[in-house]
PDB file of C-alpha atoms in Angstrom:
ATOM      1  CA  UNK A  20      -2.247  22.761  18.721  1.00 46.00           C
ATOM      2  CA  UNK A  21      -5.481  20.873  19.461  1.00 41.00           C
ATOM      3  CA  UNK A  22      -6.204  19.572  22.971  1.00 44.00           C
ATOM      4  CA  UNK A  23      -7.190  15.903  22.874  1.00 43.00           C
ATOM      5  CA  UNK A  24      -8.578  13.551  25.484  1.00 46.00           C
ATOM      6  CA  UNK A  25      -6.763  13.361  28.850  1.00 47.00           C
ATOM      7  CA  UNK A  26      -5.182  16.741  28.165  1.00 50.00           C
ATOM      8  CA  UNK A  27      -2.786  15.498  25.467  1.00 52.00           C
ATOM      9  CA  UNK A  28      -1.715  17.949  22.808  1.00 56.00           C
ATOM     10  CA  UNK A  29      -2.009  16.927  19.184  1.00 51.00           C
ATOM     11  CA  UNK A  30      -1.024  18.645  15.939  1.00 52.00           C
ATOM     12  CA  UNK A  31      -3.549  20.928  14.323  1.00 67.00           C
ATOM     13  CA  UNK A  32      -4.067  18.764  11.275  1.00 84.00           C
ATOM     14  CA  UNK A  33      -3.103  15.495   9.690  1.00 87.00           C
ATOM     15  CA  UNK A  34      -2.948  15.864   5.920  1.00 91.00           C
ATOM     16  CA  UNK A  35      -3.441  12.528   4.182  1.00 90.00           C
ATOM     17  CA  UNK A  36      -1.760  12.355   0.776  1.00 90.00           C
ATOM     18  CA  UNK A  37      -3.594   9.107   0.060  1.00 85.00           C
ATOM     19  CA  UNK A  38      -6.436   7.819  -2.063  1.00 76.00           C
ATOM     20  CA  UNK A  39      -9.914   8.188  -0.621  1.00 62.00           C
ATOM     21  CA  UNK A  40     -11.486   4.790  -0.165  1.00 56.00           C
ATOM     22  CA  UNK A  41      -9.001   3.130   2.172  1.00 66.00           C
ATOM     23  CA  UNK A  42      -8.841   5.507   5.103  1.00 68.00           C
ATOM     24  CA  UNK A  43     -12.274   6.550   6.406  1.00 74.00           C
ATOM     25  CA  UNK A  44     -12.040   4.417   9.562  1.00 74.00           C
ATOM     26  CA  UNK A  45      -8.753   6.107  10.427  1.00 76.00           C
ATOM     27  CA  UNK A  46     -10.251   9.588   9.932  1.00 78.00           C
ATOM     28  CA  UNK A  47     -13.168   8.752  12.220  1.00 81.00           C
ATOM     29  CA  UNK A  48     -11.025   7.288  14.981  1.00 79.00           C
ATOM     30  CA  UNK A  49      -8.579  10.206  14.952  1.00 80.00           C
ATOM     31  CA  UNK A  50     -11.490  12.653  15.112  1.00 82.00           C
ATOM     32  CA  UNK A  51     -12.553  11.026  18.387  1.00 82.00           C
ATOM     33  CA  UNK A  52      -9.213  12.188  19.799  1.00 79.00           C
ATOM     34  CA  UNK A  53      -9.657  15.735  18.550  1.00 79.00           C
ATOM     35  CA  UNK A  54      -7.360  15.321  15.560  1.00 81.00           C
ATOM     36  CA  UNK A  55      -8.514  16.957  12.346  1.00 84.00           C
ATOM     37  CA  UNK A  56      -7.878  14.931   9.189  1.00 85.00           C
ATOM     38  CA  UNK A  57      -7.615  16.661   5.828  1.00 87.00           C
ATOM     39  CA  UNK A  58      -7.674  14.432   2.768  1.00 87.00           C
ATOM     40  CA  UNK A  59      -5.595  15.793  -0.098  1.00 88.00           C
ATOM     41  CA  UNK A  60      -4.936  13.141  -2.759  1.00 89.00           C
ATOM     42  CA  UNK A  61      -2.154  14.430  -4.998  1.00 88.00           C
ATOM     43  CA  UNK A  62      -2.046  11.256  -7.100  1.00 85.00           C
ATOM     44  CA  UNK A  63      -4.579   8.789  -8.463  1.00 82.00           C
ATOM     45  CA  UNK A  64      -4.273   5.457 -10.221  1.00 77.00           C
ATOM     46  CA  UNK A  65      -5.886   4.780 -13.570  1.00 77.00           C
ATOM     47  CA  UNK A  66      -6.102   1.427 -15.349  1.00 74.00           C
ATOM     48  CA  UNK A  67      -4.017   1.288 -18.503  1.00 75.00           C
ATOM     49  CA  UNK A  68      -6.507   1.712 -21.340  1.00 69.00           C
ATOM     50  CA  UNK A  69      -4.617  -0.217 -24.026  1.00 73.00           C
ATOM     51  CA  UNK A  70      -2.706  -2.780 -22.012  1.00 75.00           C
ATOM     52  CA  UNK A  71      -0.991  -4.877 -24.655  1.00 79.00           C
ATOM     53  CA  UNK A  72       1.211  -6.639 -22.094  1.00 80.00           C
ATOM     54  CA  UNK A  73      -1.775  -7.771 -20.034  1.00 79.00           C
ATOM     55  CA  UNK A  74      -3.582  -8.919 -23.171  1.00 80.00           C
ATOM     56  CA  UNK A  75      -0.565 -10.994 -24.216  1.00 82.00           C
ATOM     57  CA  UNK A  76      -0.212 -12.434 -20.711  1.00 80.00           C
ATOM     58  CA  UNK A  77      -3.859 -13.532 -20.662  1.00 78.00           C
ATOM     59  CA  UNK A  78      -3.530 -15.100 -24.110  1.00 78.00           C
ATOM     60  CA  UNK A  79      -0.408 -16.982 -22.991  1.00 82.00           C
ATOM     61  CA  UNK A  80      -1.639 -17.775 -19.490  1.00 82.00           C
ATOM     62  CA  UNK A  81      -0.977 -21.505 -19.872  1.00 83.00           C
ATOM     63  CA  UNK A  82       2.784 -20.942 -19.735  1.00 88.00           C
ATOM     64  CA  UNK A  83       2.578 -19.831 -16.086  1.00 91.00           C
ATOM     65  CA  UNK A  84       2.326 -21.959 -12.962  1.00 93.00           C
ATOM     66  CA  UNK A  85       1.458 -19.182 -10.493  1.00 94.00           C
ATOM     67  CA  UNK A  86      -0.682 -16.070 -10.849  1.00 92.00           C
ATOM     68  CA  UNK A  87      -0.100 -13.417  -8.170  1.00 92.00           C
ATOM     69  CA  UNK A  88      -2.496 -10.574  -7.319  1.00 91.00           C
ATOM     70  CA  UNK A  89      -0.883  -8.079  -4.889  1.00 87.00           C
ATOM     71  CA  UNK A  90      -4.224  -6.340  -4.285  1.00 84.00           C
ATOM     72  CA  UNK A  91      -7.911  -6.563  -5.191  1.00 86.00           C
ATOM     73  CA  UNK A  92      -7.604  -4.042  -8.000  1.00 83.00           C
ATOM     74  CA  UNK A  93      -5.207  -6.229  -9.954  1.00 86.00           C
ATOM     75  CA  UNK A  94      -7.498  -9.236  -9.547  1.00 88.00           C
ATOM     76  CA  UNK A  95     -10.529  -7.314 -10.810  1.00 88.00           C
ATOM     77  CA  UNK A  96      -8.658  -6.007 -13.855  1.00 84.00           C
ATOM     78  CA  UNK A  97      -7.317  -9.454 -14.710  1.00 86.00           C
ATOM     79  CA  UNK A  98     -10.698 -11.190 -14.570  1.00 86.00           C
ATOM     80  CA  UNK A  99     -12.267  -8.370 -16.589  1.00 85.00           C
ATOM     81  CA  UNK A 100      -9.598  -8.959 -19.233  1.00 80.00           C
ATOM     82  CA  UNK A 101     -10.442 -12.675 -19.226  1.00 81.00           C
ATOM     83  CA  UNK A 102     -14.013 -11.757 -20.152  1.00 81.00           C
ATOM     84  CA  UNK A 103     -12.818  -9.485 -22.949  1.00 79.00           C
ATOM     85  CA  UNK A 104     -10.679 -12.330 -24.296  1.00 75.00           C
ATOM     86  CA  UNK A 105     -13.687 -14.666 -23.994  1.00 76.00           C
ATOM     87  CA  UNK A 106     -11.601 -16.960 -21.828  1.00 72.00           C
ATOM     88  CA  UNK A 107     -13.479 -19.072 -19.308  1.00 72.00           C
ATOM     89  CA  UNK A 108     -12.158 -18.806 -15.773  1.00 72.00           C
ATOM     90  CA  UNK A 109     -11.917 -22.610 -15.778  1.00 72.00           C
ATOM     91  CA  UNK A 110      -8.952 -22.221 -18.124  1.00 68.00           C
ATOM     92  CA  UNK A 111      -6.988 -21.274 -14.994  1.00 75.00           C
ATOM     93  CA  UNK A 112      -7.416 -24.781 -13.609  1.00 77.00           C
ATOM     94  CA  UNK A 113      -3.720 -25.646 -13.860  1.00 82.00           C
ATOM     95  CA  UNK A 114      -2.544 -22.357 -12.310  1.00 88.00           C
ATOM     96  CA  UNK A 115      -2.034 -21.794  -8.588  1.00 92.00           C
ATOM     97  CA  UNK A 116      -3.469 -18.418  -7.595  1.00 92.00           C
ATOM     98  CA  UNK A 117      -1.911 -16.281  -4.881  1.00 93.00           C
ATOM     99  CA  UNK A 118      -3.284 -13.158  -3.171  1.00 92.00           C
ATOM    100  CA  UNK A 119      -1.118 -10.506  -1.541  1.00 87.00           C
ATOM    101  CA  UNK A 120      -3.770  -9.599   1.027  1.00 87.00           C
ATOM    102  CA  UNK A 121      -7.277 -10.504   2.167  1.00 89.00           C
ATOM    103  CA  UNK A 122      -8.940  -8.008  -0.182  1.00 88.00           C
ATOM    104  CA  UNK A 123      -7.249  -9.656  -3.159  1.00 90.00           C
ATOM    105  CA  UNK A 124      -8.289 -13.106  -1.933  1.00 94.00           C
ATOM    106  CA  UNK A 125     -11.919 -11.959  -1.643  1.00 94.00           C
ATOM    107  CA  UNK A 126     -11.801 -10.587  -5.200  1.00 92.00           C
ATOM    108  CA  UNK A 127     -10.540 -13.969  -6.429  1.00 93.00           C
ATOM    109  CA  UNK A 128     -13.167 -15.959  -4.514  1.00 93.00           C
ATOM    110  CA  UNK A 129     -15.882 -13.683  -5.900  1.00 92.00           C
ATOM    111  CA  UNK A 130     -15.043 -15.045  -9.364  1.00 89.00           C
ATOM    112  CA  UNK A 131     -15.599 -18.625  -8.259  1.00 87.00           C
ATOM    113  CA  UNK A 132     -11.954 -19.669  -7.981  1.00 89.00           C
ATOM    114  CA  UNK A 133      -9.685 -20.092  -4.979  1.00 91.00           C
ATOM    115  CA  UNK A 134      -6.120 -19.294  -3.985  1.00 92.00           C
ATOM    116  CA  UNK A 135      -3.561 -22.018  -3.311  1.00 93.00           C
ATOM    117  CA  UNK A 136      -3.484 -20.866   0.327  1.00 94.00           C
ATOM    118  CA  UNK A 137      -4.682 -17.807   2.276  1.00 94.00           C
ATOM    119  CA  UNK A 138      -2.393 -14.752   2.356  1.00 92.00           C
ATOM    120  CA  UNK A 139      -0.004 -14.680   5.294  1.00 90.00           C
ATOM    121  CA  UNK A 140       0.483 -11.735   7.614  1.00 84.00           C
ATOM    122  CA  UNK A 141       3.247 -10.260   5.443  1.00 82.00           C
ATOM    123  CA  UNK A 142       4.147 -10.599   1.776  1.00 82.00           C
ATOM    124  CA  UNK A 143       7.527 -12.011   2.785  1.00 85.00           C
ATOM    125  CA  UNK A 144       5.815 -14.910   4.570  1.00 90.00           C
ATOM    126  CA  UNK A 145       3.392 -15.425   1.677  1.00 91.00           C
ATOM    127  CA  UNK A 146       6.205 -15.699  -0.874  1.00 92.00           C
ATOM    128  CA  UNK A 147       8.247 -17.965   1.397  1.00 93.00           C
ATOM    129  CA  UNK A 148       5.294 -20.351   1.668  1.00 94.00           C
ATOM    130  CA  UNK A 149       4.867 -20.158  -2.107  1.00 93.00           C
ATOM    131  CA  UNK A 150       8.548 -21.056  -2.589  1.00 92.00           C
ATOM    132  CA  UNK A 151       8.103 -24.109  -0.358  1.00 92.00           C
ATOM    133  CA  UNK A 152       5.338 -25.338  -2.686  1.00 90.00           C
ATOM    134  CA  UNK A 153       7.176 -24.561  -5.942  1.00 88.00           C
ATOM    135  CA  UNK A 154       9.723 -26.412  -8.003  1.00 85.00           C
ATOM    136  CA  UNK A 155      12.600 -24.722  -9.811  1.00 79.00           C
ATOM    137  CA  UNK A 156      11.028 -24.736 -13.259  1.00 86.00           C
ATOM    138  CA  UNK A 157       7.793 -23.037 -12.212  1.00 91.00           C
ATOM    139  CA  UNK A 158       7.141 -19.475 -13.336  1.00 92.00           C
ATOM    140  CA  UNK A 159       4.842 -16.812 -11.891  1.00 92.00           C
ATOM    141  CA  UNK A 160       2.928 -13.948 -13.459  1.00 90.00           C
ATOM    142  CA  UNK A 161       2.741 -10.923 -11.144  1.00 90.00           C
ATOM    143  CA  UNK A 162       0.198  -8.215 -11.912  1.00 87.00           C
ATOM    144  CA  UNK A 163       1.547  -4.946 -10.526  1.00 80.00           C
ATOM    145  CA  UNK A 164      -0.902  -2.140  -9.833  1.00 69.00           C
ATOM    146  CA  UNK A 165      -0.556   1.405  -8.595  1.00 59.00           C
ATOM    147  CA  UNK A 166       2.023   0.590  -5.916  1.00 56.00           C
ATOM    148  CA  UNK A 167       3.871  -2.040  -8.010  1.00 51.00           C
ATOM    149  CA  UNK A 168       4.111  -4.379  -4.967  1.00 62.00           C
ATOM    150  CA  UNK A 169       7.856  -3.802  -4.433  1.00 65.00           C
ATOM    151  CA  UNK A 170       7.962  -5.972  -1.312  1.00 71.00           C
ATOM    152  CA  UNK A 171       6.389  -8.912  -3.099  1.00 80.00           C
ATOM    153  CA  UNK A 172       8.655  -8.654  -6.141  1.00 82.00           C
ATOM    154  CA  UNK A 173      11.785  -8.387  -3.991  1.00 83.00           C
ATOM    155  CA  UNK A 174      10.682 -11.428  -1.994  1.00 86.00           C
ATOM    156  CA  UNK A 175      10.190 -13.436  -5.204  1.00 88.00           C
ATOM    157  CA  UNK A 176      13.728 -12.563  -6.263  1.00 89.00           C
ATOM    158  CA  UNK A 177      15.160 -13.492  -2.861  1.00 89.00           C
ATOM    159  CA  UNK A 178      13.514 -16.913  -2.914  1.00 90.00           C
ATOM    160  CA  UNK A 179      14.574 -17.636  -6.487  1.00 90.00           C
ATOM    161  CA  UNK A 180      11.090 -17.578  -8.000  1.00 91.00           C
ATOM    162  CA  UNK A 181      11.091 -16.802 -11.721  1.00 91.00           C
ATOM    163  CA  UNK A 182       8.397 -14.273 -12.589  1.00 91.00           C
ATOM    164  CA  UNK A 183       7.139 -11.882 -15.240  1.00 90.00           C
ATOM    165  CA  UNK A 184       5.705  -8.565 -14.096  1.00 88.00           C
ATOM    166  CA  UNK A 185       2.819  -6.960 -15.985  1.00 86.00           C
ATOM    167  CA  UNK A 186       1.736  -3.418 -15.009  1.00 82.00           C
ATOM    168  CA  UNK A 187      -2.019  -2.867 -14.982  1.00 80.00           C
ATOM    169  CA  UNK A 188      -2.239   0.757 -13.780  1.00 77.00           C
ATOM    170  CA  UNK A 189      -0.538   4.090 -14.202  1.00 77.00           C
ATOM    171  CA  UNK A 190      -0.190   6.883 -11.658  1.00 78.00           C
ATOM    172  CA  UNK A 191      -1.385  10.376 -12.582  1.00 82.00           C
ATOM    173  CA  UNK A 192      -1.354  13.717 -10.747  1.00 84.00           C
ATOM    174  CA  UNK A 193      -4.711  15.024  -9.529  1.00 86.00           C
ATOM    175  CA  UNK A 194      -3.691  18.684  -9.770  1.00 86.00           C
ATOM    176  CA  UNK A 195      -4.700  19.405  -6.155  1.00 89.00           C
ATOM    177  CA  UNK A 196      -2.597  21.971  -4.287  1.00 88.00           C
ATOM    178  CA  UNK A 197      -1.384  22.475  -0.726  1.00 82.00           C
ATOM    179  CA  UNK A 198      -2.925  25.883  -0.061  1.00 78.00           C
ATOM    180  CA  UNK A 199      -1.350  26.552   3.338  1.00 78.00           C
ATOM    181  CA  UNK A 200       0.831  24.184   5.341  1.00 81.00           C
ATOM    182  CA  UNK A 201       0.912  25.132   9.024  1.00 80.00           C
ATOM    183  CA  UNK A 202       3.949  24.505  11.269  1.00 77.00           C
ATOM    184  CA  UNK A 203       2.200  21.810  13.330  1.00 78.00           C
ATOM    185  CA  UNK A 204       0.730  19.924  10.385  1.00 86.00           C
ATOM    186  CA  UNK A 205       1.647  16.284   9.845  1.00 88.00           C
ATOM    187  CA  UNK A 206       1.760  14.768   6.366  1.00 92.00           C
ATOM    188  CA  UNK A 207       0.859  11.100   5.856  1.00 90.00           C
ATOM    189  CA  UNK A 208       1.869   9.226   2.692  1.00 89.00           C
ATOM    190  CA  UNK A 209       1.746   5.611   1.592  1.00 83.00           C
ATOM    191  CA  UNK A 210       3.215   5.884  -1.900  1.00 83.00           C
ATOM    192  CA  UNK A 211       6.521   7.348  -3.112  1.00 87.00           C
ATOM    193  CA  UNK A 212       4.581   8.977  -5.968  1.00 87.00           C
ATOM    194  CA  UNK A 213       2.587  10.992  -3.418  1.00 90.00           C
ATOM    195  CA  UNK A 214       5.837  12.153  -1.823  1.00 93.00           C
ATOM    196  CA  UNK A 215       7.177  13.179  -5.238  1.00 92.00           C
ATOM    197  CA  UNK A 216       3.984  15.130  -5.910  1.00 92.00           C
ATOM    198  CA  UNK A 217       4.188  17.098  -2.659  1.00 93.00           C
ATOM    199  CA  UNK A 218       7.873  17.806  -3.280  1.00 92.00           C
ATOM    200  CA  UNK A 219       6.826  19.727  -6.384  1.00 89.00           C
ATOM    201  CA  UNK A 220       4.876  22.106  -4.143  1.00 91.00           C
ATOM    202  CA  UNK A 221       7.366  22.602  -1.298  1.00 91.00           C
ATOM    203  CA  UNK A 222      10.895  23.961  -1.363  1.00 91.00           C
ATOM    204  CA  UNK A 223      13.785  22.018   0.160  1.00 91.00           C
ATOM    205  CA  UNK A 224      13.759  24.410   3.115  1.00 91.00           C
ATOM    206  CA  UNK A 225      10.022  23.939   3.700  1.00 90.00           C
ATOM    207  CA  UNK A 226      10.332  20.146   3.581  1.00 92.00           C
ATOM    208  CA  UNK A 227      12.946  20.207   6.327  1.00 91.00           C
ATOM    209  CA  UNK A 228      10.460  21.847   8.700  1.00 89.00           C
ATOM    210  CA  UNK A 229       7.704  19.255   8.379  1.00 89.00           C
ATOM    211  CA  UNK A 230       7.182  15.716   9.634  1.00 89.00           C
ATOM    212  CA  UNK A 231       5.952  13.097   7.190  1.00 92.00           C
ATOM    213  CA  UNK A 232       4.532   9.842   8.525  1.00 89.00           C
ATOM    214  CA  UNK A 233       5.433   7.052   6.111  1.00 87.00           C
ATOM    215  CA  UNK A 234       3.030   4.117   6.011  1.00 81.00           C
ATOM    216  CA  UNK A 235       5.269   2.089   3.692  1.00 78.00           C
ATOM    217  CA  UNK A 236       8.985   1.615   3.203  1.00 76.00           C
ATOM    218  CA  UNK A 237       8.826   3.162  -0.274  1.00 79.00           C
ATOM    219  CA  UNK A 238       7.173   6.335   0.981  1.00 86.00           C
ATOM    220  CA  UNK A 239       9.656   6.580   3.855  1.00 88.00           C
ATOM    221  CA  UNK A 240      12.688   6.288   1.584  1.00 88.00           C
ATOM    222  CA  UNK A 241      11.311   8.875  -0.843  1.00 91.00           C
ATOM    223  CA  UNK A 242      10.475  11.294   1.988  1.00 93.00           C
ATOM    224  CA  UNK A 243      13.885  10.942   3.587  1.00 92.00           C
ATOM    225  CA  UNK A 244      15.647  11.584   0.284  1.00 93.00           C
ATOM    226  CA  UNK A 245      13.435  14.645  -0.228  1.00 94.00           C
ATOM    227  CA  UNK A 246      14.521  16.157   3.092  1.00 94.00           C
ATOM    228  CA  UNK A 247      11.420  15.625   5.253  1.00 94.00           C
ATOM    229  CA  UNK A 248      11.607  14.664   8.914  1.00 91.00           C
ATOM    230  CA  UNK A 249      10.345  11.099   8.622  1.00 91.00           C
ATOM    231  CA  UNK A 250       8.446   8.961  11.109  1.00 85.00           C
ATOM    232  CA  UNK A 251       7.875   5.333  10.164  1.00 80.00           C
ATOM    233  CA  UNK A 252       5.255   2.935  11.456  1.00 69.00           C
ATOM    234  CA  UNK A 253       6.295  -0.679  11.949  1.00 56.00           C
ATOM    235  CA  UNK A 254       2.684  -1.611  12.794  1.00 58.00           C
ATOM    236  CA  UNK A 255       0.071   0.286  10.835  1.00 61.00           C
ATOM    237  CA  UNK A 256      -2.835   1.223  13.092  1.00 67.00           C
ATOM    238  CA  UNK A 257      -4.521   4.263  14.542  1.00 69.00           C
ATOM    239  CA  UNK A 258      -3.064   3.660  18.044  1.00 74.00           C
ATOM    240  CA  UNK A 259       0.390   3.762  16.478  1.00 71.00           C
ATOM    241  CA  UNK A 260      -0.448   7.124  14.896  1.00 73.00           C
ATOM    242  CA  UNK A 261      -1.745   8.450  18.220  1.00 72.00           C
ATOM    243  CA  UNK A 262       1.485   7.385  19.871  1.00 72.00           C
ATOM    244  CA  UNK A 263       3.439   9.382  17.303  1.00 67.00           C
ATOM    245  CA  UNK A 264       1.343  12.474  17.911  1.00 66.00           C
ATOM    246  CA  UNK A 265       1.777  12.201  21.672  1.00 62.00           C
ATOM    247  CA  UNK A 266       5.569  12.178  21.240  1.00 58.00           C
ATOM    248  CA  UNK A 267       5.633  14.784  18.463  1.00 54.00           C
ATOM    249  CA  UNK A 268       9.137  15.799  17.502  1.00 44.00           C
ATOM    250  CA  UNK A 269      10.790  13.331  19.862  1.00 40.00           C
ATOM    251  CA  UNK A 270      11.735  10.750  17.250  1.00 42.00           C
ATOM    252  CA  UNK A 271      12.557  11.519  13.638  1.00 38.00           C
ATOM    253  CA  UNK A 272      14.441  10.261  10.594  1.00 38.00           C
ATOM    254  CA  UNK A 273      15.655   6.680  11.052  1.00 39.00           C
ATOM    255  CA  UNK A 274      13.534   6.065  14.143  1.00 38.00           C
ATOM    256  CA  UNK A 275      10.690   3.563  13.852  1.00 37.00           C
ATOM    257  CA  UNK A 276       7.894   3.926  16.358  1.00 36.00           C
ATOM    258  CA  UNK A 277       6.312   0.579  17.188  1.00 36.00           C
ATOM    259  CA  UNK A 278       2.939  -0.393  18.593  1.00 31.00           C
ATOM    260  CA  UNK A 279       2.930  -3.046  21.300  1.00 29.00           C
ATOM    261  CA  UNK A 280       0.177  -5.594  20.976  1.00 29.00           C
ATOM    262  CA  UNK A 281      -2.471  -6.298  18.351  1.00 34.00           C
ATOM    263  CA  UNK A 282      -6.187  -6.767  18.296  1.00 36.00           C
ATOM    264  CA  UNK A 283      -7.018  -4.662  21.339  1.00 39.00           C
ATOM    265  CA  UNK A 284     -10.264  -2.717  21.577  1.00 39.00           C
ATOM    266  CA  UNK A 285     -10.167   0.260  19.285  1.00 41.00           C
ATOM    267  CA  UNK A 286      -7.159  -1.023  17.367  1.00 48.00           C
ATOM    268  CA  UNK A 287      -8.014  -0.142  13.779  1.00 51.00           C
ATOM    269  CA  UNK A 288      -5.538  -1.382  11.206  1.00 54.00           C
ATOM    270  CA  UNK A 289      -4.468   0.976   8.456  1.00 60.00           C
ATOM    271  CA  UNK A 290      -4.418  -0.630   5.008  1.00 55.00           C
ATOM    272  CA  UNK A 291      -0.926  -1.023   3.597  1.00 51.00           C
ATOM    273  CA  UNK A 292      -0.547  -0.514  -0.122  1.00 49.00           C
ATOM    274  CA  UNK A 293       2.134  -3.168  -0.290  1.00 45.00           C
ATOM    275  CA  UNK A 294      -0.142  -5.682   1.382  1.00 40.00           C
ATOM    276  CA  UNK A 295       2.018  -5.894   4.507  1.00 42.00           C
ATOM    277  CA  UNK A 296       0.590  -5.091   7.921  1.00 39.00           C
ATOM    278  CA  UNK A 297       3.642  -4.540  10.001  1.00 40.00           C
ATOM    279  CA  UNK A 298       6.661  -6.268  11.508  1.00 36.00           C
TER     280      UNK A 298
END
């Protein structure tokens, strides 16, 4: 165990089974509390090299009324495909654009176009607002990236929005290995694919001895099915993680540990791969 500030005990290590670019702020903040972060990405996303479905969707873009980007990556890939098709971005004039999070909205604005409205706090709220502005005959094109935006797609179905889904990425294994997993180590995952990858390196018995912090519903479900002790975050921030570490072993499986309050000093939000930020 590592002794943190105010005499609290924390686990030896937090092993992040996530992709690199999204989490540096979390590593730095946890380090201030004496918590060692180890980044071990077991999966990585790669754009589909010959994406016939995306090509067809771009060529037939006029048949859609809404174009939905769950994350910035999907927006970048779509606009790059527009260039390859020699299609001017002004051809999207009739389409209402929708971003699943602020990063996606920034990627859209960077191309000189704007979303129908800013993304709401959760994807559920964003889709509900979209449904209020839609008529029955309208159809949406959803570009699904590495996480496939399950929350957004489910919300579209619930609100009766007709949509076509086009995958733009594929998930591959990095080949990295868990050399030695210590008894007090925490695992952190945001994608079910990362959970599947770590399951290939741990026996059922070993999984039952370790706690996995799930940053998304998909990762939590996959981890629970795999036999891990699962802790879920309903609000994704470093203070919420610290709270889990302070109560290590006290709440597992179906329990959701919440974080009271938002926007306080030192409250660093953890990016959510589904675009949702809690609640």
